[in-house]
Each structure stands twice: as C-alpha cells, then as structure tokens.
Amino acid sequence: MRRDLLKAMLGLGATLALPRMAVAETIARVGVSARDLGALDPAFGIGNGDEFAIRQIYNTLVSCPDGTELIKIDQLQGELAETWNMSPDARTWTFRLRQGVQWHKGYGEVTSEDVAFTLRRMADPKIGSQYSSNYRLIQQIDTPDRYTVVLHLSAPSPFIYATAMMPRFGGYIQCKKAVEELGDKYRLNPVGTGPYEFVSYDPKQRVVTRGFEKYWRGKPKLDRLEVLFLSETASRTLAFVKGDVDMIEGATVPGWFPSVRKQMPNAVFDFGRPGGTFTMFINMTRKPLDNLKVREAMAHAVDQSIWQGAFGDFVEPMYGISPQGFYGALQKQDIPAQDWPFSFDPALSRKLLAEAGLPNGFSVDVFISEREEYKTNLLIVQEQLRKVGIQINMRLVDHSSYHADIRKDLNALIIYGSGQPPLTQAVLNAFYDSRAIVGKPTHNMNFSHFGDVAGNVDALIDQVNRETDDARRIATLKQIQFEILRQVPVIPLPSPAGAWVRNPRLDVGFPVHAFMGTFTLGKARLV
Amino acid sequence: MAGYILRRLLELIPTVLLVLTLVFLALRVLPGDPAIAALGEYATPDAVASFRQKLGLDQPLWAQYLSFVSDAVRGNFGRSMINGTSINALLLQNLPYTIELATAATLIGVVVGIPFGAAAAVWRNHAPDMFGRVFALVGFSIPDFYFGVLLLIAFSLKLDWFPMLGGGQGLLDGLHHLVLPAVTLGVVMAAFVMRMTRSALLEVLRRDYVRTARGKGVPEPWIVFKHALRNALIPITTGLGIYLLTTLSGTITVELVFSRPGLGQLLIGGITARDYTMVQAGLVVFAFCVVLVNLLTDLLCALIDPRVTLR
C-alpha cells in the first residue's frame, strides 16, 4: 500500500515535472543604458536601446562581417542580399536578394517590392525619418523581378550602402504589407526577418523577443532575448554582477571598468572599435576664438594621454577628425613630427596666447550636457586649458536642451559625441562641409563654421564622395583632413569604444570588435 | 462630513486647473525640443517640421493649451510624443506601483516610528532615546539613492534574499519586489515619525492632566498609550501627511535605483525626452495625489480628535 502510494506520488511528480523540463527556455537578458524605447520601427529608432533591439529583429541588405566594422565593398557580408554590384561610375547599384527569407508573424517571403518600399519610405520627408537624407541620392528604384533591386543614383556614391543599407543608420528592410496594415501601430509592433521575433514591449521596462523558427540563418539557440531598460549605472552594474542580466552596456565613468573587473573577474569586455567620434568644436565666429593663434594655443594645451590614464583601454587617441579605424582616418605615422597644431606643448601654448595679445589668457562661457561622457570630457579639457590661462566657465544643462541650443549656434565650445558609419567622409559631410553649418537651411552639425570661416573644403568633399578609385580616395581624404586641421576648428578628443560587458556564459558566437548594434545575437548561446 | 468632503473635492477643480496651466507653461519655457528628442540628432528640418505638425506643436500656444486642457479634464492625456504609447494606459499600469510603494513606506514609517518615538519619549535620555536619536540621524542623513544601492548590495547581491530589478508579477512576487524599495523610503519616514512622536509625546507628557493622572495612580502605560499618545497623534498625523508628499517625490529616485515601474520613471523619462504629454499627465497625477493626501490628513485629524470640526 505504502509502496503504491509512493509510486503514485513519484508518477505524479514526474508528470508535473516533465512539462516544466520540456518548456525550460534559454533566456538571455541584455541591459541597455536607456530609460525607455523610442521605436522599433527602423525609420524612427534612435539611441542604443532602440538600435540594439531593432538589430535583433530586422536584417539589412548587407553588413560588416559579424563582430567587425570592415566596410569596404569586397569585405561585406550579405544579409537579405545574396550578391551586390556597383556600376563602374558608382551610379547604379544592383542587389540580388536571397530567396525564401521569411517575414516574422507569417507575413510571407521577402521580395524586391519590400526593399523598394523600404528605401522609398526611408527617403520620404513626410515619414520624417532622421535618416532620410541618407537616401537622397536614390533617384529611381527598379524591381525587374521578385528578387532583384536596381538603384539609380543622382550622383556617384561608392559607399551608398554604408549609410543606407547597413545596420545602425536606418538601413533595415521593412515588410511592406505589415507597415501598410499596421499603420501607426507598426512603431511598436515590428515585423522583420532577423533572428528574434518581437513578442512584447513593457513600457520603461523591457522588450521581449523570441528566437525566430524560420530565420534564414537557422533558428537561434536562444529561445528568448530580452532587452531591459536600465538607465541607472549602479543598478545596471549590480544586476549584471548578480547575474540577473547577461550583458550590459558599459558606463563612460572613470574607474567603472576596473570596478566591474574587480567584482566579476571573469567578465568579458567587448570594446567595439572603431569607436565614436568625440570632438570639441571651436565656434570660430566667437572672439577670441576667431584668431588662429588662440585656437592653436588651445590645441597645444590639450594632452590626449590624460584620457587614457582615466579610462584605460576604453579610449584610443584620435589623430585626425575620425577614429583610427575609420576608412581614410589619419594614423599616428601620418602626423608630422614638427609644426603640428595638436602636439602637447603648454609653453608654446602660452607663447601663442601672448602673440595673440592675450598674455594673461582669457575666459569663455560654455554650456555642456549633464551626461557623464560630455561633462567628463569638458572637465578634463577645462583643467588642462586652465593651466595655460584659459578659463572655461562651465554651465550644466540637460541633454535635450544641450542638443537644441548647440543647433541654434549658442555655444562657444561644443563637445559632440556621435556614432557615424566608419567612414571619414561621413564625418566630413556632417561636420566640415559649409552646407552643414548650423543655422543654414541645409544645416547638419558643422558647429565650428568651418567652410565659411578659415578655409573651405566643400569641393574636395564632393570629389571624395564620388571617387571610385580607392588610392585616390584615401589620398584626397588625407589632404582634406590636413587642410581642415591646420585651421584648428576642432580639438580631437580620444575616441571612446562602444563598450559592453557580458557574463562569460553568454557566448556571442564570434569575437566582438564592433559596436553592439552592428551585429545580431543570432549565433549566441548560453554555455 | 459628506458635505465637507464634497466641498474639498470641488476645490480640486481650480487647483488642478492651476496645475495644468503651470505645467503647460513650464514645459514650453524649458529649452529643448521634443522633435529632436524623438527623431534624433540627425533629423532633417523637414522631418522636424513634419513631426511638429503631426503633434500640433506648430499651433499657437493658446490653441495647444486649450486642446490640452479640454482633453485633460476629460481624463484623456493623449499619447506619448516619443513613442506613441497611450498615456492613460501607462498611468494605469504604473500608478499602482507608486501607490503601493508610498503606502508600504508609510506603513513602515508608522509601525517603526511611532513605537520608537514613544519609547524615546518615555525613557528620555536613556538607551531607547539614544538609539532613537542615532536612528533618526542616520535615517535623515543617508540619501535615498545611496541607501537604496547599499540595500541592493547587501540583500540582493550578497545575500540574494530579494530581487534586484522590476516590480514583480502577482501578489507574492510583487511584495517580494516591494520590500527593499519600501525599506529605502520607509527608514527615512520612520526616522521622521520617530522624531515627531518623541517631541509631541514629550510635550503632552508635561501637561497637567498627565501629572494629575500620575498623582491618581493611573498605571504609566495606560497614561502613555491611552491619554498622551492619542493627543500627540494630531501633530503626528499632520506631519505624516506633509511627509507623505515628500515620500511621493522620493519614489522617483527609488524607482530609478530599483528599475521599478512607477510614476517617477514616467516623469523622469518624460522630462529627459521632452515628452510634454507624458510630463503633463505625470505632474497632474502628482498634484492630484497631493490634494488627496491633504484631504485625507484633515479627515484623519477629525477622526482622532473629536474637538476638530470639519466645516
């Protein structure tokens, strides 16, 4: 009797336990430094939180090989495009799509119609995507068959894919039927082809996705991937150390990395390089900053090695206007041994100030975003300039106000951090073309007024944007950078890596040397 | 009583209207542009203009104000400017977390603060009083943010007794998630209540009727709990009401530290992103809570002290 009862209990226990074991899911949780989601519609997704989630849900036509930022056309890997081809004049691009790729939620197969629809939607000013200007060169889109897309450009563009067809800058292909069917709801109900299918969004808390059974690269090994919004650095770090989240975005606070290493010695640090561009633009319309000698004095007073002492591996020196790993970036060996405005030389700095009629230095009012990475950078600059007699009177403002006001040309020194495609010409277009000067109708982010003041390289920028020969393009890029830097419209600051920390149990599937939003976790597994 | 409550509720109308107006104006005076916050730093002027038109931000200020007020008085707070989520749904989802946190913190404050304060008053300058003073000093001195992180390290990271993130799902899980945030706020409140109880009770214990009761041989516990404490409760209740409002603001920090859903998260996120609709709704709800707490405090005072009449 007793034995029967025991058997029955064991049987019942096994019955209850079995379904549990069968449904045990592998779940990875990723903590991003964001308060909430902006959008999961690639036309509107901004910031690391959105970008990370969007990258897992969607595919682009092409991308850099997993975990890298290799950007040249012969280095790319195909995603939805199986092959791609540029005409010799760089005006016509042909993409041949992979057959049989399925949309999430049963929306059928990806076709050239979806690609054409996406590119037109992204370019449409009425849609209002911040990336719309990336598509302005696309004049005509042909879809000769179900799997072929031909783009005709209004001007040669050998790197059109870098800003319009790759991750991070809106290049994700969207499902025409879903966008039309869902309307405004599409913003938070994405339908993609990526390794993870959208399940739910819990405002201010998380986005939940599940591994897509029909993913064209094979079903991911993770059943679920959750993106958690953890804006507070302390909470995010503690949750990671405790093991509640498997991977978190790093914090750009001096001492943060050693502190995490101490608490979790086996943590894996993924430094995405080339890093972001962090630069201090000098508004050359302001006195005394309109004087070249004053700008040179400032440049000679700033020592980039200070940052490395504070941040260690997280930063690397930037020799020109773009991080070292960018296509066309200036390298250490390119820098002249003498007569270079950015060599650290405080004595020369004081001499130049005296020559400019400011032997006692000067003071300048500057407002800066309260965000750690902005504030810290300016504090380091402030302390160094103080030693040569230049006083920065710093005022903190919130991040949103900062961005609004620098675009109104209200600041004298502008610290700006941005993520660009790893191309020096992208930095030139955004920050040094005179058409991009703040206040102009065609404005972008030229805060220094370079182009209207102290030189102009617009023609050279146009030339390099159209150049199809690699050697000539590199040579021109270097020439442009020297022309710009000799006028000191900017003080390059060390480039911060895109830093993430993960628990060693989360194996991404390949070495990570790129920004987290550039590749998917489709090959990731928990070990 | 019913008439009084009705009158106080009617008084809410001009208060809320004033709050609506102030909030609306304050947000428009602030620098920053919701269009850039929503569309990002690379947004083209066309995209910004289109965004502003879609959300009515290109309308004259008075037209925006009228539209906002007419929607708000009907209880419709619209949609988030940043991601289009329904604000009403967000409030419904988040408000309970803030209310339960504030309530739990108040409970801790009362349950710990009143007995400790009474003990400190009765045994003035003795061990309970010394302990109470140190407790109050610590409670007042440690910032919410820091104390919350300390609790997380000790009880979540090291001891693994409590979860670290979120608000939990279901009753038990919800309570489990509530403990550390509630203690973070509750300790400060307990320190406040303790100090207030101590001083109020000391004041009452000096009164003539207490001396008379002692002279008549009434047992000390009876004097303290039956006579003195009841009279001391009136200033305590008033103070508690005021402090509850501070606690409501404190929930903002605590929600951030514990990554817990709530009104604070909505507000901070809204302010950062210049999500006007979100901030407007959040502040109106906060203002409503303030008025409601004041009303409840008055009602409680009347309940405790029959001499107080509500007119």
PDB file of C-alpha atoms in Angstrom, chain A residues 113-351:
ATOM      1  CA  GLU A 113       8.943  45.062 -53.549  1.00  0.00           C
ATOM      2  CA  ASP A 114       9.677  45.180 -49.815  1.00  0.00           C
ATOM      3  CA  VAL A 115      13.152  46.548 -50.454  1.00  0.00           C
ATOM      4  CA  ALA A 116      11.903  49.209 -52.857  1.00  0.00           C
ATOM      5  CA  PHE A 117       9.128  50.118 -50.428  1.00  0.00           C
ATOM      6  CA  THR A 118      11.611  50.450 -47.555  1.00  0.00           C
ATOM      7  CA  LEU A 119      14.012  52.683 -49.458  1.00  0.00           C
ATOM      8  CA  ARG A 120      11.186  54.941 -50.656  1.00  0.00           C
ATOM      9  CA  ARG A 121       9.687  55.090 -47.171  1.00  0.00           C
ATOM     10  CA  MET A 122      13.009  55.980 -45.572  1.00  0.00           C
ATOM     11  CA  ALA A 123      13.617  58.747 -48.116  1.00  0.00           C
ATOM     12  CA  ASP A 124      10.128  60.211 -47.820  1.00  0.00           C
ATOM     13  CA  PRO A 125      10.282  63.537 -45.925  1.00  0.00           C
ATOM     14  CA  LYS A 126       6.628  63.093 -44.959  1.00  0.00           C
ATOM     15  CA  ILE A 127       7.528  59.985 -42.986  1.00  0.00           C
ATOM     16  CA  GLY A 128      10.061  62.098 -41.105  1.00  0.00           C
ATOM     17  CA  SER A 129      12.830  59.611 -40.504  1.00  0.00           C
ATOM     18  CA  GLN A 130      16.009  61.181 -39.168  1.00  0.00           C
ATOM     19  CA  TYR A 131      17.882  59.081 -41.702  1.00  0.00           C
ATOM     20  CA  SER A 132      16.006  60.374 -44.736  1.00  0.00           C
ATOM     21  CA  SER A 133      18.995  62.367 -46.009  1.00  0.00           C
ATOM     22  CA  ASN A 134      20.963  59.111 -46.318  1.00  0.00           C
ATOM     23  CA  TYR A 135      18.632  58.168 -49.182  1.00  0.00           C
ATOM     24  CA  ARG A 136      18.555  61.482 -51.034  1.00  0.00           C
ATOM     25  CA  LEU A 137      20.830  60.265 -53.838  1.00  0.00           C
ATOM     26  CA  ILE A 138      18.466  57.444 -54.801  1.00  0.00           C
ATOM     27  CA  GLN A 139      16.714  58.755 -57.885  1.00  0.00           C
ATOM     28  CA  GLN A 140      14.952  55.666 -59.128  1.00  0.00           C
ATOM     29  CA  ILE A 141      14.370  52.136 -57.871  1.00  0.00           C
ATOM     30  CA  ASP A 142      13.665  49.306 -60.314  1.00  0.00           C
ATOM     31  CA  THR A 143      12.468  45.845 -59.382  1.00  0.00           C
ATOM     32  CA  PRO A 144      12.861  43.847 -62.626  1.00  0.00           C
ATOM     33  CA  ASP A 145      11.892  40.640 -60.853  1.00  0.00           C
ATOM     34  CA  ARG A 146      10.870  39.301 -57.461  1.00  0.00           C
ATOM     35  CA  TYR A 147      14.445  39.103 -56.213  1.00  0.00           C
ATOM     36  CA  THR A 148      16.321  41.918 -57.943  1.00  0.00           C
ATOM     37  CA  VAL A 149      16.550  45.564 -56.929  1.00  0.00           C
ATOM     38  CA  VAL A 150      18.341  48.159 -59.039  1.00  0.00           C
ATOM     39  CA  LEU A 151      19.089  51.592 -57.626  1.00  0.00           C
ATOM     40  CA  HIS A 152      19.848  54.550 -59.877  1.00  0.00           C
ATOM     41  CA  LEU A 153      21.621  57.369 -58.084  1.00  0.00           C
ATOM     42  CA  SER A 154      21.637  61.042 -58.969  1.00  0.00           C
ATOM     43  CA  ALA A 155      25.400  61.200 -58.287  1.00  0.00           C
ATOM     44  CA  PRO A 156      28.150  58.637 -57.931  1.00  0.00           C
ATOM     45  CA  SER A 157      28.268  57.130 -54.449  1.00  0.00           C
ATOM     46  CA  PRO A 158      30.627  54.223 -53.921  1.00  0.00           C
ATOM     47  CA  PHE A 159      29.641  53.994 -50.251  1.00  0.00           C
ATOM     48  CA  ILE A 160      25.863  54.407 -50.509  1.00  0.00           C
ATOM     49  CA  TYR A 161      25.421  51.065 -48.726  1.00  0.00           C
ATOM     50  CA  ALA A 162      27.288  52.314 -45.636  1.00  0.00           C
ATOM     51  CA  THR A 163      24.625  54.814 -44.674  1.00  0.00           C
ATOM     52  CA  ALA A 164      21.512  53.433 -46.360  1.00  0.00           C
ATOM     53  CA  MET A 165      21.746  49.649 -46.420  1.00  0.00           C
ATOM     54  CA  MET A 166      23.606  48.684 -43.281  1.00  0.00           C
ATOM     55  CA  PRO A 167      22.788  48.466 -39.571  1.00  0.00           C
ATOM     56  CA  ARG A 168      22.596  51.441 -37.198  1.00  0.00           C
ATOM     57  CA  PHE A 169      21.547  54.114 -39.663  1.00  0.00           C
ATOM     58  CA  GLY A 170      18.092  53.012 -40.661  1.00  0.00           C
ATOM     59  CA  GLY A 171      19.064  50.536 -43.367  1.00  0.00           C
ATOM     60  CA  TYR A 172      16.766  47.759 -42.158  1.00  0.00           C
ATOM     61  CA  ILE A 173      14.386  46.238 -44.679  1.00  0.00           C
ATOM     62  CA  GLN A 174      10.742  46.501 -43.682  1.00  0.00           C
ATOM     63  CA  CYS A 175       7.736  44.434 -44.635  1.00  0.00           C
ATOM     64  CA  LYS A 176       5.523  46.438 -46.979  1.00  0.00           C
ATOM     65  CA  LYS A 177       2.374  44.534 -46.104  1.00  0.00           C
ATOM     66  CA  ALA A 178       2.944  44.865 -42.333  1.00  0.00           C
ATOM     67  CA  VAL A 179       3.737  48.577 -42.471  1.00  0.00           C
ATOM     68  CA  GLU A 180       0.631  49.284 -44.526  1.00  0.00           C
ATOM     69  CA  GLU A 181      -1.574  47.018 -42.467  1.00  0.00           C
ATOM     70  CA  LEU A 182      -0.418  48.165 -39.026  1.00  0.00           C
ATOM     71  CA  GLY A 183      -0.107  51.900 -39.717  1.00  0.00           C
ATOM     72  CA  ASP A 184       0.903  53.822 -36.583  1.00  0.00           C
ATOM     73  CA  LYS A 185       0.940  50.569 -34.601  1.00  0.00           C
ATOM     74  CA  TYR A 186       3.934  49.416 -36.597  1.00  0.00           C
ATOM     75  CA  ARG A 187       6.130  51.692 -34.488  1.00  0.00           C
ATOM     76  CA  LEU A 188       5.874  49.299 -31.547  1.00  0.00           C
ATOM     77  CA  ASN A 189       4.856  46.131 -33.398  1.00  0.00           C
ATOM     78  CA  PRO A 190       7.749  45.397 -35.696  1.00  0.00           C
ATOM     79  CA  VAL A 191       7.796  42.715 -38.347  1.00  0.00           C
ATOM     80  CA  GLY A 192      11.269  41.809 -39.513  1.00  0.00           C
ATOM     81  CA  THR A 193      13.321  38.903 -40.773  1.00  0.00           C
ATOM     82  CA  GLY A 194      16.006  38.896 -38.077  1.00  0.00           C
ATOM     83  CA  PRO A 195      16.888  36.135 -35.635  1.00  0.00           C
ATOM     84  CA  TYR A 196      14.450  37.337 -32.992  1.00  0.00           C
ATOM     85  CA  GLU A 197      10.756  37.929 -33.404  1.00  0.00           C
ATOM     86  CA  PHE A 198       9.059  40.662 -31.396  1.00  0.00           C
ATOM     87  CA  VAL A 199       6.812  39.390 -28.590  1.00  0.00           C
ATOM     88  CA  SER A 200       6.012  42.291 -26.299  1.00  0.00           C
ATOM     89  CA  TYR A 201       7.026  45.693 -25.036  1.00  0.00           C
ATOM     90  CA  ASP A 202       6.659  46.570 -21.381  1.00  0.00           C
ATOM     91  CA  PRO A 203       6.985  50.389 -21.213  1.00  0.00           C
ATOM     92  CA  LYS A 204      10.062  51.603 -19.332  1.00  0.00           C
ATOM     93  CA  GLN A 205      10.939  48.002 -18.533  1.00  0.00           C
ATOM     94  CA  ARG A 206      11.754  45.675 -21.427  1.00  0.00           C
ATOM     95  CA  VAL A 207      11.302  44.407 -24.942  1.00  0.00           C
ATOM     96  CA  VAL A 208      10.777  40.667 -25.187  1.00  0.00           C
ATOM     97  CA  THR A 209      11.673  38.727 -28.327  1.00  0.00           C
ATOM     98  CA  ARG A 210      11.815  35.041 -29.167  1.00  0.00           C
ATOM     99  CA  GLY A 211      14.057  33.083 -31.490  1.00  0.00           C
ATOM    100  CA  PHE A 212      12.518  33.002 -34.962  1.00  0.00           C
ATOM    101  CA  GLU A 213      11.909  29.434 -36.094  1.00  0.00           C
ATOM    102  CA  LYS A 214      12.287  30.281 -39.781  1.00  0.00           C
ATOM    103  CA  TYR A 215      15.323  32.526 -39.506  1.00  0.00           C
ATOM    104  CA  TRP A 216      17.236  32.227 -42.743  1.00  0.00           C
ATOM    105  CA  ARG A 217      20.487  31.515 -40.932  1.00  0.00           C
ATOM    106  CA  GLY A 218      18.846  28.833 -38.797  1.00  0.00           C
ATOM    107  CA  LYS A 219      16.828  29.092 -35.591  1.00  0.00           C
ATOM    108  CA  PRO A 220      18.802  30.904 -32.886  1.00  0.00           C
ATOM    109  CA  LYS A 221      19.959  28.882 -29.905  1.00  0.00           C
ATOM    110  CA  LEU A 222      18.415  31.358 -27.504  1.00  0.00           C
ATOM    111  CA  ASP A 223      14.688  30.857 -27.073  1.00  0.00           C
ATOM    112  CA  ARG A 224      14.164  34.344 -25.775  1.00  0.00           C
ATOM    113  CA  LEU A 225      16.120  37.535 -25.796  1.00  0.00           C
ATOM    114  CA  GLU A 226      15.018  40.346 -23.521  1.00  0.00           C
ATOM    115  CA  VAL A 227      16.246  43.902 -23.753  1.00  0.00           C
ATOM    116  CA  LEU A 228      15.946  45.644 -20.381  1.00  0.00           C
ATOM    117  CA  PHE A 229      15.983  49.405 -19.959  1.00  0.00           C
ATOM    118  CA  LEU A 230      18.383  50.073 -17.087  1.00  0.00           C
ATOM    119  CA  SER A 231      19.386  53.692 -17.219  1.00  0.00           C
ATOM    120  CA  GLU A 232      20.929  53.874 -13.742  1.00  0.00           C
ATOM    121  CA  THR A 233      24.555  52.805 -13.940  1.00  0.00           C
ATOM    122  CA  ALA A 234      24.658  51.470 -10.368  1.00  0.00           C
ATOM    123  CA  SER A 235      21.538  49.311 -10.783  1.00  0.00           C
ATOM    124  CA  ARG A 236      22.642  48.066 -14.188  1.00  0.00           C
ATOM    125  CA  THR A 237      26.070  47.116 -12.867  1.00  0.00           C
ATOM    126  CA  LEU A 238      24.712  45.379  -9.768  1.00  0.00           C
ATOM    127  CA  ALA A 239      22.149  43.449 -11.820  1.00  0.00           C
ATOM    128  CA  PHE A 240      24.957  42.290 -14.085  1.00  0.00           C
ATOM    129  CA  VAL A 241      27.283  41.289 -11.252  1.00  0.00           C
ATOM    130  CA  LYS A 242      24.454  39.396  -9.587  1.00  0.00           C
ATOM    131  CA  GLY A 243      23.720  37.564 -12.836  1.00  0.00           C
ATOM    132  CA  ASP A 244      20.218  38.932 -13.381  1.00  0.00           C
ATOM    133  CA  VAL A 245      21.320  40.210 -16.783  1.00  0.00           C
ATOM    134  CA  ASP A 246      23.838  38.551 -19.065  1.00  0.00           C
ATOM    135  CA  MET A 247      25.194  41.574 -20.827  1.00  0.00           C
ATOM    136  CA  ILE A 248      25.128  45.308 -20.157  1.00  0.00           C
ATOM    137  CA  GLU A 249      26.161  48.471 -21.828  1.00  0.00           C
ATOM    138  CA  GLY A 250      29.289  49.956 -20.248  1.00  0.00           C
ATOM    139  CA  ALA A 251      29.389  53.278 -18.445  1.00  0.00           C
ATOM    140  CA  THR A 252      31.699  56.067 -19.509  1.00  0.00           C
ATOM    141  CA  VAL A 253      32.695  56.917 -15.976  1.00  0.00           C
ATOM    142  CA  PRO A 254      36.367  56.915 -14.946  1.00  0.00           C
ATOM    143  CA  GLY A 255      37.074  53.818 -12.884  1.00  0.00           C
ATOM    144  CA  TRP A 256      33.955  51.909 -13.953  1.00  0.00           C
ATOM    145  CA  PHE A 257      35.777  49.194 -15.889  1.00  0.00           C
ATOM    146  CA  PRO A 258      38.316  48.335 -13.158  1.00  0.00           C
ATOM    147  CA  SER A 259      35.459  48.296 -10.660  1.00  0.00           C
ATOM    148  CA  VAL A 260      33.495  45.732 -12.706  1.00  0.00           C
ATOM    149  CA  ARG A 261      36.643  43.694 -13.280  1.00  0.00           C
ATOM    150  CA  LYS A 262      37.208  43.592  -9.538  1.00  0.00           C
ATOM    151  CA  GLN A 263      33.664  42.479  -8.784  1.00  0.00           C
ATOM    152  CA  MET A 264      33.488  39.947 -11.590  1.00  0.00           C
ATOM    153  CA  PRO A 265      36.973  38.950 -12.696  1.00  0.00           C
ATOM    154  CA  ASN A 266      35.742  36.599 -15.445  1.00  0.00           C
ATOM    155  CA  ALA A 267      33.503  39.207 -17.090  1.00  0.00           C
ATOM    156  CA  VAL A 268      34.121  39.612 -20.816  1.00  0.00           C
ATOM    157  CA  PHE A 269      34.651  43.168 -22.048  1.00  0.00           C
ATOM    158  CA  ASP A 270      33.665  43.804 -25.639  1.00  0.00           C
ATOM    159  CA  PHE A 271      35.158  47.018 -26.941  1.00  0.00           C
ATOM    160  CA  GLY A 272      33.559  47.968 -30.238  1.00  0.00           C
ATOM    161  CA  ARG A 273      36.026  49.729 -32.494  1.00  0.00           C
ATOM    162  CA  PRO A 274      36.379  51.989 -34.306  1.00  0.00           C
ATOM    163  CA  GLY A 275      34.768  53.966 -31.559  1.00  0.00           C
ATOM    164  CA  GLY A 276      32.594  57.030 -31.645  1.00  0.00           C
ATOM    165  CA  THR A 277      33.850  60.444 -32.612  1.00  0.00           C
ATOM    166  CA  PHE A 278      34.170  62.681 -29.590  1.00  0.00           C
ATOM    167  CA  THR A 279      35.437  66.090 -30.548  1.00  0.00           C
ATOM    168  CA  MET A 280      35.442  69.611 -29.247  1.00  0.00           C
ATOM    169  CA  PHE A 281      34.418  72.041 -31.947  1.00  0.00           C
ATOM    170  CA  ILE A 282      35.576  75.612 -31.651  1.00  0.00           C
ATOM    171  CA  ASN A 283      32.998  78.151 -32.743  1.00  0.00           C
ATOM    172  CA  MET A 284      35.254  80.285 -34.940  1.00  0.00           C
ATOM    173  CA  THR A 285      32.741  83.123 -35.175  1.00  0.00           C
ATOM    174  CA  ARG A 286      33.298  83.973 -31.491  1.00  0.00           C
ATOM    175  CA  LYS A 287      36.031  86.251 -30.241  1.00  0.00           C
ATOM    176  CA  PRO A 288      38.840  85.495 -29.452  1.00  0.00           C
ATOM    177  CA  LEU A 289      38.280  82.036 -30.946  1.00  0.00           C
ATOM    178  CA  ASP A 290      38.282  83.562 -34.435  1.00  0.00           C
ATOM    179  CA  ASN A 291      42.042  84.027 -34.025  1.00  0.00           C
ATOM    180  CA  LEU A 292      44.049  81.058 -35.349  1.00  0.00           C
ATOM    181  CA  LYS A 293      46.797  81.623 -32.779  1.00  0.00           C
ATOM    182  CA  VAL A 294      44.261  81.333 -29.965  1.00  0.00           C
ATOM    183  CA  ARG A 295      42.894  78.094 -31.390  1.00  0.00           C
ATOM    184  CA  GLU A 296      46.406  76.731 -31.805  1.00  0.00           C
ATOM    185  CA  ALA A 297      47.161  77.717 -28.208  1.00  0.00           C
ATOM    186  CA  MET A 298      44.153  75.715 -27.064  1.00  0.00           C
ATOM    187  CA  ALA A 299      45.162  72.712 -29.134  1.00  0.00           C
ATOM    188  CA  HIS A 300      48.736  72.741 -27.791  1.00  0.00           C
ATOM    189  CA  ALA A 301      47.401  72.805 -24.222  1.00  0.00           C
ATOM    190  CA  VAL A 302      45.428  69.570 -24.505  1.00  0.00           C
ATOM    191  CA  ASP A 303      47.174  66.282 -23.813  1.00  0.00           C
ATOM    192  CA  GLN A 304      45.229  63.259 -25.098  1.00  0.00           C
ATOM    193  CA  SER A 305      47.171  60.856 -22.891  1.00  0.00           C
ATOM    194  CA  ILE A 306      45.287  62.218 -19.856  1.00  0.00           C
ATOM    195  CA  TRP A 307      42.162  60.409 -21.055  1.00  0.00           C
ATOM    196  CA  GLN A 308      43.984  57.138 -21.322  1.00  0.00           C
ATOM    197  CA  GLY A 309      45.098  57.478 -17.720  1.00  0.00           C
ATOM    198  CA  ALA A 310      41.473  57.914 -16.672  1.00  0.00           C
ATOM    199  CA  PHE A 311      39.728  55.455 -18.979  1.00  0.00           C
ATOM    200  CA  GLY A 312      42.420  52.926 -19.932  1.00  0.00           C
ATOM    201  CA  ASP A 313      41.629  50.637 -22.873  1.00  0.00           C
ATOM    202  CA  PHE A 314      38.215  52.158 -23.298  1.00  0.00           C
ATOM    203  CA  VAL A 315      39.610  55.100 -25.274  1.00  0.00           C
ATOM    204  CA  GLU A 316      42.197  55.379 -28.010  1.00  0.00           C
ATOM    205  CA  PRO A 317      43.830  58.506 -29.429  1.00  0.00           C
ATOM    206  CA  MET A 318      42.218  60.174 -32.412  1.00  0.00           C
ATOM    207  CA  TYR A 319      44.822  61.755 -34.671  1.00  0.00           C
ATOM    208  CA  GLY A 320      42.553  63.437 -37.165  1.00  0.00           C
ATOM    209  CA  ILE A 321      38.861  64.149 -37.452  1.00  0.00           C
ATOM    210  CA  SER A 322      37.832  60.480 -37.241  1.00  0.00           C
ATOM    211  CA  PRO A 323      38.762  57.484 -35.086  1.00  0.00           C
ATOM    212  CA  GLN A 324      41.767  55.437 -36.176  1.00  0.00           C
ATOM    213  CA  GLY A 325      39.721  52.541 -37.517  1.00  0.00           C
ATOM    214  CA  PHE A 326      37.609  54.673 -39.855  1.00  0.00           C
ATOM    215  CA  TYR A 327      38.174  54.336 -43.556  1.00  0.00           C
ATOM    216  CA  GLY A 328      40.522  57.177 -44.515  1.00  0.00           C
ATOM    217  CA  ALA A 329      41.402  58.159 -40.956  1.00  0.00           C
ATOM    218  CA  LEU A 330      44.751  59.757 -40.150  1.00  0.00           C
ATOM    219  CA  GLN A 331      47.119  57.390 -38.358  1.00  0.00           C
ATOM    220  CA  LYS A 332      49.951  58.155 -35.980  1.00  0.00           C
ATOM    221  CA  GLN A 333      52.526  57.811 -38.758  1.00  0.00           C
ATOM    222  CA  ASP A 334      50.683  60.416 -40.867  1.00  0.00           C
ATOM    223  CA  ILE A 335      51.197  63.130 -38.266  1.00  0.00           C
ATOM    224  CA  PRO A 336      54.162  65.457 -38.950  1.00  0.00           C
ATOM    225  CA  ALA A 337      56.890  65.254 -36.331  1.00  0.00           C
ATOM    226  CA  GLN A 338      57.063  69.034 -36.118  1.00  0.00           C
ATOM    227  CA  ASP A 339      54.826  72.028 -36.546  1.00  0.00           C
ATOM    228  CA  TRP A 340      51.633  70.116 -35.801  1.00  0.00           C
ATOM    229  CA  PRO A 341      48.986  72.189 -34.009  1.00  0.00           C
ATOM    230  CA  PHE A 342      47.892  69.305 -31.808  1.00  0.00           C
ATOM    231  CA  SER A 343      51.232  68.378 -30.264  1.00  0.00           C
ATOM    232  CA  PHE A 344      51.087  68.830 -26.498  1.00  0.00           C
ATOM    233  CA  ASP A 345      53.244  71.844 -25.667  1.00  0.00           C
ATOM    234  CA  PRO A 346      51.929  74.150 -22.898  1.00  0.00           C
ATOM    235  CA  ALA A 347      54.902  76.532 -23.227  1.00  0.00           C
ATOM    236  CA  LEU A 348      54.149  77.053 -26.914  1.00  0.00           C
ATOM    237  CA  SER A 349      50.504  77.482 -25.993  1.00  0.00           C
ATOM    238  CA  ARG A 350      51.317  80.381 -23.638  1.00  0.00           C
ATOM    239  CA  LYS A 351      53.617  81.923 -26.258  1.00  0.00           C
TER     240      LYS A 351
END
